[in-house]
Amino acid sequence: LPARGPARLRRRCRREMATLWMGDLEQYMDESFIKQAFSAMGEPTVNVKIISNRMTGTLAGYCFVELADQTSADRCLHKLNGKSLPGSNPPKKFKLNYATYGKKTDAGQEYSIFVGDLSSEVDDFHLYDYFVKKYPSCRGGKVVTDTSGNSSP
């Protein structure tokens, strides 16, 4: 009889992991590059799956990044999204979102708040971190900037 315990354990562990979608990839960005970029930002990955175009075999420009758990995925999304991607040439930024695999998620009602005239030290993660402490249902923060990259008054 085949051992069923380890397979069940692997499936259970896989469900406990969380996956992010990462887009805007260049053709040279492979699994190793993505893992190193996350590691350079202090975020270890479990696995990276680069998606290829089925017809041409070239990279489709996105991948899935598997992290240890949902807390890690949440932290990465808020901490890294929009930040410079280490080692990218030409310079790129992390473009992350939760992986939904084509499934629609019912988020319920959503609200937005706009805050202007922020100091240059405030980024998306700092804004999210401030609001999530007061409003646990907060799902993200986005600093809106003008064409010069400054927070608008």
Short mmCIF file of N, CA and C in Angstrom, two decimals, residues 2-80:
data_model
loop_
_atom_site.label_atom_id
_atom_site.label_comp_id
_atom_site.label_asym_id
_atom_site.label_seq_id
_atom_site.Cartn_x
_atom_site.Cartn_y
_atom_site.Cartn_z
N PRO A 2 0.50 2.25 -0.81
CA PRO A 2 1.28 3.50 -0.80
C PRO A 2 1.04 4.27 0.50
N ALA A 3 2.06 4.97 0.92
CA ALA A 3 1.94 5.79 2.14
C ALA A 3 1.06 7.00 1.84
N ARG A 4 -0.05 7.11 2.54
CA ARG A 4 -0.98 8.21 2.30
C ARG A 4 -0.70 9.42 3.19
N GLY A 5 -0.10 9.21 4.32
CA GLY A 5 0.14 10.29 5.28
C GLY A 5 0.93 11.45 4.70
N PRO A 6 2.13 11.23 4.13
CA PRO A 6 2.93 12.34 3.62
C PRO A 6 2.23 13.13 2.52
N ALA A 7 1.51 12.46 1.63
CA ALA A 7 0.81 13.18 0.56
C ALA A 7 -0.26 14.08 1.14
N ARG A 8 -1.00 13.57 2.13
CA ARG A 8 -2.02 14.41 2.78
C ARG A 8 -1.37 15.60 3.46
N LEU A 9 -0.24 15.36 4.11
CA LEU A 9 0.47 16.42 4.80
C LEU A 9 0.93 17.48 3.80
N ARG A 10 1.46 17.07 2.64
CA ARG A 10 1.90 18.02 1.63
C ARG A 10 0.73 18.85 1.13
N ARG A 11 -0.43 18.22 0.88
CA ARG A 11 -1.59 18.96 0.42
C ARG A 11 -2.05 19.96 1.48
N ARG A 12 -2.06 19.53 2.75
CA ARG A 12 -2.49 20.43 3.82
C ARG A 12 -1.53 21.61 3.92
N CYS A 13 -0.23 21.35 3.87
CA CYS A 13 0.76 22.43 3.97
C CYS A 13 0.63 23.39 2.80
N ARG A 14 0.37 22.85 1.60
CA ARG A 14 0.22 23.71 0.43
C ARG A 14 -0.98 24.65 0.60
N ARG A 15 -2.06 24.17 1.20
CA ARG A 15 -3.22 25.02 1.42
C ARG A 15 -2.91 26.13 2.42
N GLU A 16 -2.02 25.88 3.37
CA GLU A 16 -1.68 26.89 4.36
C GLU A 16 -0.79 27.97 3.76
N MET A 17 -0.13 27.69 2.64
CA MET A 17 0.71 28.67 1.99
C MET A 17 -0.18 29.68 1.26
N ALA A 18 0.38 30.81 0.93
CA ALA A 18 -0.36 31.83 0.21
C ALA A 18 0.43 32.23 -1.03
N THR A 19 -0.27 32.61 -2.07
CA THR A 19 0.37 32.91 -3.34
C THR A 19 0.04 34.32 -3.81
N LEU A 20 1.07 35.00 -4.31
CA LEU A 20 0.92 36.32 -4.90
C LEU A 20 1.15 36.22 -6.41
N TRP A 21 0.45 37.04 -7.15
CA TRP A 21 0.68 37.21 -8.58
C TRP A 21 1.69 38.34 -8.72
N MET A 22 2.67 38.18 -9.61
CA MET A 22 3.64 39.24 -9.87
C MET A 22 3.69 39.48 -11.37
N GLY A 23 3.49 40.72 -11.76
CA GLY A 23 3.43 41.05 -13.18
C GLY A 23 4.53 42.00 -13.62
N ASP A 24 4.48 42.37 -14.90
CA ASP A 24 5.41 43.30 -15.52
C ASP A 24 6.84 42.75 -15.54
N LEU A 25 6.97 41.43 -15.77
CA LEU A 25 8.29 40.80 -15.80
C LEU A 25 8.94 40.94 -17.17
N GLU A 26 10.25 41.05 -17.17
CA GLU A 26 11.04 41.07 -18.40
C GLU A 26 11.43 39.64 -18.75
N GLN A 27 11.83 39.40 -19.99
CA GLN A 27 12.16 38.05 -20.45
C GLN A 27 13.32 37.41 -19.68
N TYR A 28 14.23 38.20 -19.16
CA TYR A 28 15.38 37.64 -18.44
C TYR A 28 15.06 37.25 -17.00
N MET A 29 13.90 37.63 -16.50
CA MET A 29 13.54 37.38 -15.10
C MET A 29 13.03 35.96 -14.93
N ASP A 30 13.90 35.09 -14.41
CA ASP A 30 13.53 33.70 -14.18
C ASP A 30 13.23 33.47 -12.70
N GLU A 31 12.97 32.19 -12.34
CA GLU A 31 12.63 31.85 -10.96
C GLU A 31 13.71 32.31 -9.99
N SER A 32 14.97 32.08 -10.36
CA SER A 32 16.08 32.46 -9.50
C SER A 32 16.12 33.98 -9.28
N PHE A 33 15.91 34.74 -10.34
CA PHE A 33 15.91 36.21 -10.24
C PHE A 33 14.82 36.67 -9.27
N ILE A 34 13.62 36.11 -9.40
CA ILE A 34 12.50 36.52 -8.55
C ILE A 34 12.78 36.16 -7.10
N LYS A 35 13.26 34.95 -6.86
CA LYS A 35 13.59 34.54 -5.49
C LYS A 35 14.64 35.45 -4.88
N GLN A 36 15.67 35.79 -5.66
CA GLN A 36 16.73 36.68 -5.16
C GLN A 36 16.20 38.08 -4.87
N ALA A 37 15.28 38.56 -5.71
CA ALA A 37 14.71 39.90 -5.50
C ALA A 37 13.93 39.95 -4.19
N PHE A 38 13.10 38.92 -3.94
CA PHE A 38 12.34 38.87 -2.69
C PHE A 38 13.30 38.75 -1.51
N SER A 39 14.30 37.90 -1.64
CA SER A 39 15.27 37.69 -0.57
C SER A 39 16.03 38.98 -0.25
N ALA A 40 16.40 39.72 -1.28
CA ALA A 40 17.11 40.99 -1.08
C ALA A 40 16.26 41.99 -0.30
N MET A 41 14.94 41.84 -0.35
CA MET A 41 14.03 42.72 0.38
C MET A 41 13.65 42.11 1.73
N GLY A 42 14.30 41.00 2.09
CA GLY A 42 14.06 40.39 3.39
C GLY A 42 12.85 39.48 3.44
N GLU A 43 12.38 39.02 2.29
CA GLU A 43 11.18 38.18 2.22
C GLU A 43 11.49 36.87 1.51
N PRO A 44 11.61 35.78 2.25
CA PRO A 44 11.88 34.48 1.63
C PRO A 44 10.65 33.93 0.91
N THR A 45 10.89 33.23 -0.19
CA THR A 45 9.80 32.60 -0.93
C THR A 45 9.87 31.09 -0.75
N VAL A 46 8.74 30.41 -0.96
CA VAL A 46 8.70 28.95 -0.93
C VAL A 46 8.92 28.42 -2.34
N ASN A 47 8.27 29.07 -3.32
CA ASN A 47 8.35 28.61 -4.70
C ASN A 47 7.98 29.77 -5.63
N VAL A 48 8.51 29.73 -6.85
CA VAL A 48 8.16 30.70 -7.88
C VAL A 48 7.81 29.93 -9.13
N LYS A 49 6.69 30.26 -9.77
CA LYS A 49 6.26 29.60 -11.01
C LYS A 49 6.11 30.66 -12.08
N ILE A 50 7.06 30.68 -13.03
CA ILE A 50 7.02 31.61 -14.16
C ILE A 50 6.05 31.05 -15.19
N ILE A 51 5.18 31.88 -15.71
CA ILE A 51 4.18 31.45 -16.69
C ILE A 51 4.67 31.78 -18.10
N SER A 52 4.57 30.80 -18.99
CA SER A 52 4.98 30.98 -20.38
C SER A 52 3.77 30.98 -21.29
N ASN A 53 3.91 31.66 -22.42
CA ASN A 53 2.89 31.67 -23.45
C ASN A 53 2.87 30.29 -24.09
N ARG A 54 1.73 29.65 -24.11
CA ARG A 54 1.62 28.27 -24.63
C ARG A 54 1.94 28.18 -26.12
N MET A 55 1.64 29.23 -26.85
CA MET A 55 1.83 29.20 -28.30
C MET A 55 3.29 29.46 -28.69
N THR A 56 3.91 30.46 -28.03
CA THR A 56 5.26 30.85 -28.45
C THR A 56 6.36 30.29 -27.55
N GLY A 57 6.01 29.92 -26.34
CA GLY A 57 7.01 29.43 -25.40
C GLY A 57 7.76 30.54 -24.69
N THR A 58 7.52 31.79 -25.10
CA THR A 58 8.18 32.92 -24.42
C THR A 58 7.45 33.20 -23.10
N LEU A 59 8.13 33.94 -22.24
CA LEU A 59 7.53 34.27 -20.96
C LEU A 59 6.31 35.16 -21.16
N ALA A 60 5.27 34.91 -20.37
CA ALA A 60 4.02 35.65 -20.50
C ALA A 60 4.05 36.97 -19.74
N GLY A 61 5.13 37.23 -18.99
CA GLY A 61 5.25 38.52 -18.30
C GLY A 61 4.74 38.51 -16.87
N TYR A 62 4.38 37.33 -16.36
CA TYR A 62 3.95 37.25 -14.97
C TYR A 62 4.32 35.91 -14.37
N CYS A 63 4.23 35.85 -13.04
CA CYS A 63 4.54 34.62 -12.34
C CYS A 63 3.70 34.54 -11.06
N PHE A 64 3.77 33.41 -10.40
CA PHE A 64 3.13 33.22 -9.11
C PHE A 64 4.22 32.97 -8.08
N VAL A 65 4.16 33.69 -6.98
CA VAL A 65 5.16 33.59 -5.91
C VAL A 65 4.47 33.00 -4.69
N GLU A 66 4.93 31.83 -4.29
CA GLU A 66 4.35 31.12 -3.15
C GLU A 66 5.12 31.50 -1.89
N LEU A 67 4.38 31.89 -0.86
CA LEU A 67 4.98 32.28 0.41
C LEU A 67 4.52 31.33 1.51
N ALA A 68 5.17 31.39 2.65
CA ALA A 68 4.95 30.42 3.72
C ALA A 68 3.52 30.43 4.25
N ASP A 69 2.89 31.58 4.33
CA ASP A 69 1.54 31.67 4.90
C ASP A 69 0.89 32.99 4.49
N GLN A 70 -0.37 33.15 4.86
CA GLN A 70 -1.12 34.34 4.47
C GLN A 70 -0.52 35.61 5.08
N THR A 71 -0.01 35.52 6.29
CA THR A 71 0.60 36.68 6.94
C THR A 71 1.80 37.17 6.13
N SER A 72 2.62 36.24 5.64
CA SER A 72 3.77 36.59 4.81
C SER A 72 3.32 37.23 3.50
N ALA A 73 2.28 36.68 2.88
CA ALA A 73 1.76 37.23 1.63
C ALA A 73 1.24 38.64 1.84
N ASP A 74 0.48 38.85 2.91
CA ASP A 74 -0.05 40.19 3.21
C ASP A 74 1.08 41.18 3.40
N ARG A 75 2.09 40.78 4.18
CA ARG A 75 3.23 41.66 4.46
C ARG A 75 3.96 42.00 3.16
N CYS A 76 4.23 40.99 2.33
CA CYS A 76 4.93 41.23 1.05
C CYS A 76 4.14 42.18 0.16
N LEU A 77 2.86 41.93 0.04
CA LEU A 77 2.03 42.76 -0.84
C LEU A 77 2.10 44.22 -0.41
N HIS A 78 1.96 44.46 0.87
CA HIS A 78 1.93 45.84 1.35
C HIS A 78 3.32 46.46 1.46
N LYS A 79 4.32 45.67 1.75
CA LYS A 79 5.68 46.18 1.94
C LYS A 79 6.42 46.37 0.62
N LEU A 80 6.23 45.45 -0.35
CA LEU A 80 7.04 45.47 -1.57
C LEU A 80 6.36 46.09 -2.78
#
